[in-house]
Tab-separated table of C-alpha atoms and ligand atoms in Angstrom:
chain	number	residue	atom	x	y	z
A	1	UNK	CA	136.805	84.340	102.433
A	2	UNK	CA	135.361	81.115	102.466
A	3	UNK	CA	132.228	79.627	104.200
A	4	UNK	CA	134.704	78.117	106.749
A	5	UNK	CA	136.356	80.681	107.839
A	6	UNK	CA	133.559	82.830	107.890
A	7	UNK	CA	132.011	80.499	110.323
A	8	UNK	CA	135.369	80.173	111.944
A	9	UNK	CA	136.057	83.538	112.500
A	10	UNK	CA	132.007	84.452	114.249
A	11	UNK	CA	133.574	81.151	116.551
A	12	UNK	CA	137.155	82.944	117.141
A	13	UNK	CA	135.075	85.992	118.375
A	14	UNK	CA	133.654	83.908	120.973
A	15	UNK	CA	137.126	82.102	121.903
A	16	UNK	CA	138.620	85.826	122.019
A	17	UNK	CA	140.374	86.935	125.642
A	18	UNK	CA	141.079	90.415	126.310
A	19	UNK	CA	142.507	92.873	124.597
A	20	UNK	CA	139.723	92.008	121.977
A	21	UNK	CA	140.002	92.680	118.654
A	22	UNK	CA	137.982	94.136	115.565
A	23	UNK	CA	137.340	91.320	113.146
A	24	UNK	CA	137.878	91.975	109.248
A	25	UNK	CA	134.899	92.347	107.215
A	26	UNK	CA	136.326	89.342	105.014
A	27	UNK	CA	134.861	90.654	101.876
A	28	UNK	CA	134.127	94.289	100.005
A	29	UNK	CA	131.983	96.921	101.818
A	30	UNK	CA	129.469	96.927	98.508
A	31	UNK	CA	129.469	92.764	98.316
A	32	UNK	CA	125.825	92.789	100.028
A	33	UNK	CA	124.506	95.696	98.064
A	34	UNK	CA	122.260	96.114	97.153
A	35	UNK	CA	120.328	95.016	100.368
A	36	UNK	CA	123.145	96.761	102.461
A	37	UNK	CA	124.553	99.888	100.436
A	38	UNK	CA	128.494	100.061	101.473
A	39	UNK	CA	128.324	103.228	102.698
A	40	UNK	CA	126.676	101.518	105.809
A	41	UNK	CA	128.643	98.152	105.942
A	42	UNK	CA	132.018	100.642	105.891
A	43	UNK	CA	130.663	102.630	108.535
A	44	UNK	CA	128.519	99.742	110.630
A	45	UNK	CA	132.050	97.528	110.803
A	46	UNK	CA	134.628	100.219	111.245
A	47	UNK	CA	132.873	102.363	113.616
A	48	UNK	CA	129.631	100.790	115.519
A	49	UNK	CA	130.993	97.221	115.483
A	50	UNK	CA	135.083	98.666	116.344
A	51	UNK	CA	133.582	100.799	119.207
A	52	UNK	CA	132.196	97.854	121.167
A	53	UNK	CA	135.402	96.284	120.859
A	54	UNK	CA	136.874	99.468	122.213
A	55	UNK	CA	134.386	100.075	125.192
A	56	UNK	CA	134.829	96.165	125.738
A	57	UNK	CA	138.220	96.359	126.189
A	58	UNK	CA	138.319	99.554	128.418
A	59	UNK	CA	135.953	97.884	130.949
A	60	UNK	CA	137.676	94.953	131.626
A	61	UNK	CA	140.631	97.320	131.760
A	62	UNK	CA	139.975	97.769	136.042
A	63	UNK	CA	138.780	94.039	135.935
A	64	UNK	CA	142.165	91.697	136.007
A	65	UNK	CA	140.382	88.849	137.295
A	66	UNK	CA	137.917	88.841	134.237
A	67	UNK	CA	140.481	89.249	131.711
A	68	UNK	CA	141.067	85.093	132.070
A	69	UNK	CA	138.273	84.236	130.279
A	70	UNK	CA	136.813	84.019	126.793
A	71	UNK	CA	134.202	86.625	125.479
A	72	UNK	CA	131.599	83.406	125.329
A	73	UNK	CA	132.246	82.612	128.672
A	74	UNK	CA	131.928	86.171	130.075
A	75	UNK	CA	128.321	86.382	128.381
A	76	UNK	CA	127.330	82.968	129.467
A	77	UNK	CA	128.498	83.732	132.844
A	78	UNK	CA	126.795	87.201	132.997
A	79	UNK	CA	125.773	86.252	136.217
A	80	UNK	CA	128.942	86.141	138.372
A	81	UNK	CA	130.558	89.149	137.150
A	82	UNK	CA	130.601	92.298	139.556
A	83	UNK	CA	127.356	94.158	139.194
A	84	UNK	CA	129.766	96.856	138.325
A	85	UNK	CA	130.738	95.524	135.068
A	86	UNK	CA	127.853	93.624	134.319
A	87	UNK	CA	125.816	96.443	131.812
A	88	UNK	CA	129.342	97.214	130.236
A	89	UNK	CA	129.727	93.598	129.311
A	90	UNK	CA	126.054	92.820	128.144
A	91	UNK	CA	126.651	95.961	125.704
A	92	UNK	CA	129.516	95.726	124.511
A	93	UNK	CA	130.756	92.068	124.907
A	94	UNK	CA	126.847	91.469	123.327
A	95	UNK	CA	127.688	93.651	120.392
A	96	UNK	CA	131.177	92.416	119.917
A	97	UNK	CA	129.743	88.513	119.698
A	98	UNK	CA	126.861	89.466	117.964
A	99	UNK	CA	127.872	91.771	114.697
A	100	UNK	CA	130.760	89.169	114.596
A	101	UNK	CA	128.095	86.723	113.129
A	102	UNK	CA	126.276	88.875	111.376
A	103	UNK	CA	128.858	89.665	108.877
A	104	UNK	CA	129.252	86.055	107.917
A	105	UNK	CA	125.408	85.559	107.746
A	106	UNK	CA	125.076	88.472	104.892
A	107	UNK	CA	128.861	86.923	103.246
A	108	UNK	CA	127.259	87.005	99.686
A	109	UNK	CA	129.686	84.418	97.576
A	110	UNK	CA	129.214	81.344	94.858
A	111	UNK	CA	129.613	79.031	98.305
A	112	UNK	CA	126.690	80.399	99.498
A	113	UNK	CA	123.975	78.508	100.152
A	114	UNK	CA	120.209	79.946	99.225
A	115	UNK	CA	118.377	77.650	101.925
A	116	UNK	CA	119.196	75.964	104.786
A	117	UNK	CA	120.477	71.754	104.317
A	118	UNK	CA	121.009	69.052	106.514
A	119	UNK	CA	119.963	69.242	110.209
A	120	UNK	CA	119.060	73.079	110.464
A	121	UNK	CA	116.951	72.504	107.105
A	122	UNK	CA	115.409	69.554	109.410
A	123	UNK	CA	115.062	71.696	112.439
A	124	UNK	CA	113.229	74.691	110.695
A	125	UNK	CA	110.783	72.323	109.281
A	126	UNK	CA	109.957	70.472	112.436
A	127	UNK	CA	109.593	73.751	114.067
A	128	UNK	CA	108.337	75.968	111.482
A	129	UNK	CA	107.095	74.003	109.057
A	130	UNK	CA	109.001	75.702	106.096
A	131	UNK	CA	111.417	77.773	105.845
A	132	UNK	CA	109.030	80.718	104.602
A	133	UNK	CA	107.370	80.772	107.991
A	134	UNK	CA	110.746	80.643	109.766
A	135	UNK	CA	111.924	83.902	107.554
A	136	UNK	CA	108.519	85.342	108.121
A	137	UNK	CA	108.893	84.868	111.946
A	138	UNK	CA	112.568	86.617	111.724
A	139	UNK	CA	110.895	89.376	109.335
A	140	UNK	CA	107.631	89.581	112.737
A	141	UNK	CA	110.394	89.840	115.228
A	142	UNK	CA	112.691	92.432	113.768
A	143	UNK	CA	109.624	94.827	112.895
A	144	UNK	CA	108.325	94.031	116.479
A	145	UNK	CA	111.142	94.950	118.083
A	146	UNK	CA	110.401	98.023	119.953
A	147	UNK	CA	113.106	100.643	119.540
A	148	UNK	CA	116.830	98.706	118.565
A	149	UNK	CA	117.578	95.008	118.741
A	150	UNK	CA	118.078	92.210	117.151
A	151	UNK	CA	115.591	89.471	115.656
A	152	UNK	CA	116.775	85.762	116.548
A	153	UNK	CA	116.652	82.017	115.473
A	154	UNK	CA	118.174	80.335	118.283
A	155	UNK	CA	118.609	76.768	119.606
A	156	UNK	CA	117.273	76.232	123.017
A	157	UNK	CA	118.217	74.531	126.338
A	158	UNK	CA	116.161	71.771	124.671
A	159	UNK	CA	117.418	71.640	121.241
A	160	UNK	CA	114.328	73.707	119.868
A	161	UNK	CA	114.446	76.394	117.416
A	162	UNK	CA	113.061	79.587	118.661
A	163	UNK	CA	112.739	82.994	117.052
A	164	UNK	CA	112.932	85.362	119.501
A	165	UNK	CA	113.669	90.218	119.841
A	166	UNK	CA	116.009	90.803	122.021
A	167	UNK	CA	116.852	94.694	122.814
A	168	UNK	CA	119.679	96.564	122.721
A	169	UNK	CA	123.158	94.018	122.405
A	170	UNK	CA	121.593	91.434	124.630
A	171	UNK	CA	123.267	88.177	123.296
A	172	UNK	CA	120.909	84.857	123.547
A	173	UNK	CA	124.071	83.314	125.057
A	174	UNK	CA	123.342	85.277	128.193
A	175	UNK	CA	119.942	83.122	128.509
A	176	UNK	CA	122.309	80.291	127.758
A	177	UNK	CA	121.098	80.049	123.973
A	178	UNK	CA	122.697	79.126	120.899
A	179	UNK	CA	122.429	82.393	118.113
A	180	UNK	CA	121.866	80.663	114.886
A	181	UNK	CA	120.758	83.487	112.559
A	182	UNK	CA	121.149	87.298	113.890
A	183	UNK	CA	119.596	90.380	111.982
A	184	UNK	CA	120.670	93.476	113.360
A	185	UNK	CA	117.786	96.129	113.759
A	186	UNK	CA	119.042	99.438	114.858
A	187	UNK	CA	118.849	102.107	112.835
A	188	UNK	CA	122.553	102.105	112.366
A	189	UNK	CA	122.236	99.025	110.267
A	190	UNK	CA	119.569	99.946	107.534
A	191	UNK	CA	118.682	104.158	107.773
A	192	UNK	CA	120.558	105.462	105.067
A	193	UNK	CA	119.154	103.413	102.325
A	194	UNK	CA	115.962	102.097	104.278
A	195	UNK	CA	115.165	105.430	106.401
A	196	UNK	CA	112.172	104.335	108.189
A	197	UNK	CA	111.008	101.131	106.080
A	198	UNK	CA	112.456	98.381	108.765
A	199	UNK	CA	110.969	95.750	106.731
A	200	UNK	CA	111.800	96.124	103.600
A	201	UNK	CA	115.323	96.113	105.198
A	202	UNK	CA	114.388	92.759	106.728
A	203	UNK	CA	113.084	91.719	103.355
A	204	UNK	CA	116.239	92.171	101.721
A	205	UNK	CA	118.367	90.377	104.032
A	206	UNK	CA	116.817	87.763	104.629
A	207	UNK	CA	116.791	86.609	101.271
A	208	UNK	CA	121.001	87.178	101.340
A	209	UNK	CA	121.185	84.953	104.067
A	210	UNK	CA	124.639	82.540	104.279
A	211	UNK	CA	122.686	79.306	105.630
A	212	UNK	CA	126.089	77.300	105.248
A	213	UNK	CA	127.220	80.167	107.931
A	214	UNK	CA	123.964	79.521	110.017
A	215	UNK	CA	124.036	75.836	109.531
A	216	UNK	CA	127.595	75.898	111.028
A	217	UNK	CA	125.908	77.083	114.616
A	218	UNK	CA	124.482	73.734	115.215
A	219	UNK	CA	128.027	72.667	114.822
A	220	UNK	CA	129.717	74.734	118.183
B	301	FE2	FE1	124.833	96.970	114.494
């Protein structure tokens, strides 16, 4: 799968109505090994990452008049829904969105760039001042985060780049954020080869990240 459509298919995620569907992995469960054995990717994408779609799916089941819109308007929009669905689709709509970019960030692949170019390469320095520090404030965040979550770059209101841990699914879209790179922390994503060492986990993905895939963010 190329760059593109990885890219493209984190974006058709977002532009997905309901009944929402499981994306495809796009390439072999061991292509990210050995920073993510396959055992996990198979088990992370066909069961974690396939349940939120089906919990997703089965709230907005009762809700008709939500069904309209896109998955990346109903987290952007968090705030109108009925308090009733509101948890449901912060969980589950969250963890839909957000594992749907974090497959194409770990795509391994001879298109795949091994630092960030153009404007996100320009962002991270005027922001971080290299890239090292921006990885090194992912690697902080992810090890910070207390319990599961997700460590962040995202593009602000104001067009700054942020790292920020977010708990649980919670999607920086809901804060009206753009996610630009996503690494997933719960246990479910690193404990069978990383048991309790979080950041060696963190280590090893972040130096497998697709910055073509994260450059293509700044692009939505
Ligand atoms: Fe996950």
């Amino acid at each position: 799968m190329s760059v593109r459509s990885l890219f493209a298919r984190a974006d058709e995620v977002l532009s997905q109505r309901f009944p929402f569907v499981l994306p495809v992995l796009g390439y072999a469960a061991t292509a990210v090994e050995p920073a993510v054995d396959a055992q996990t990717m198979t088990i992370h994408h066909d069961r974690h990452h396939a349940t939120y779609v089906t919990n997703l799916n089965k709230a907005l089941e009762s809700q008709p008049e939500l069904q309209a819109y896109t998955l990346g308007e109903l987290l952007m929009g968090m705030r109108k829904w009925p308090a009733a669905v509101q948890t449901a689709i912060r969980n589950n709509g969250g963890g839909h969105a957000n594992h749907a970019l974090y497959w194409g960030l770990l795509a391994p692949g001879s298109s795949t760039s091994a630092a960030p170019s153009g404007q996100l390469a320009e962002m991270i320095t005027r922001d971080f001042g290299t890239v090292d520090a921006c990885k090194a404030a992912l690697k902080a965040a992810g090890v910070g985060q207390f319990g599961s979550g997700w460590a962040w770059l995202v593009k602000t209101a104001t067009s700054r780049l942020v790292v920020r841990g977010l708990p649980n699914q919670d999607s920086p879209l809901l804060e009206g954020e753009l996610p630009i790179v996503g690494l997933d922390v719960w246990e479910h994503a690193y404990y069978l080869t990383y048991q309790n060492r979080r950041a060696d986990y963190l280590d090893a993905v972040l130096a497998r990240i697709n910055w073509d895939v994260a450059s293509a963010q700044l692009k939505r």
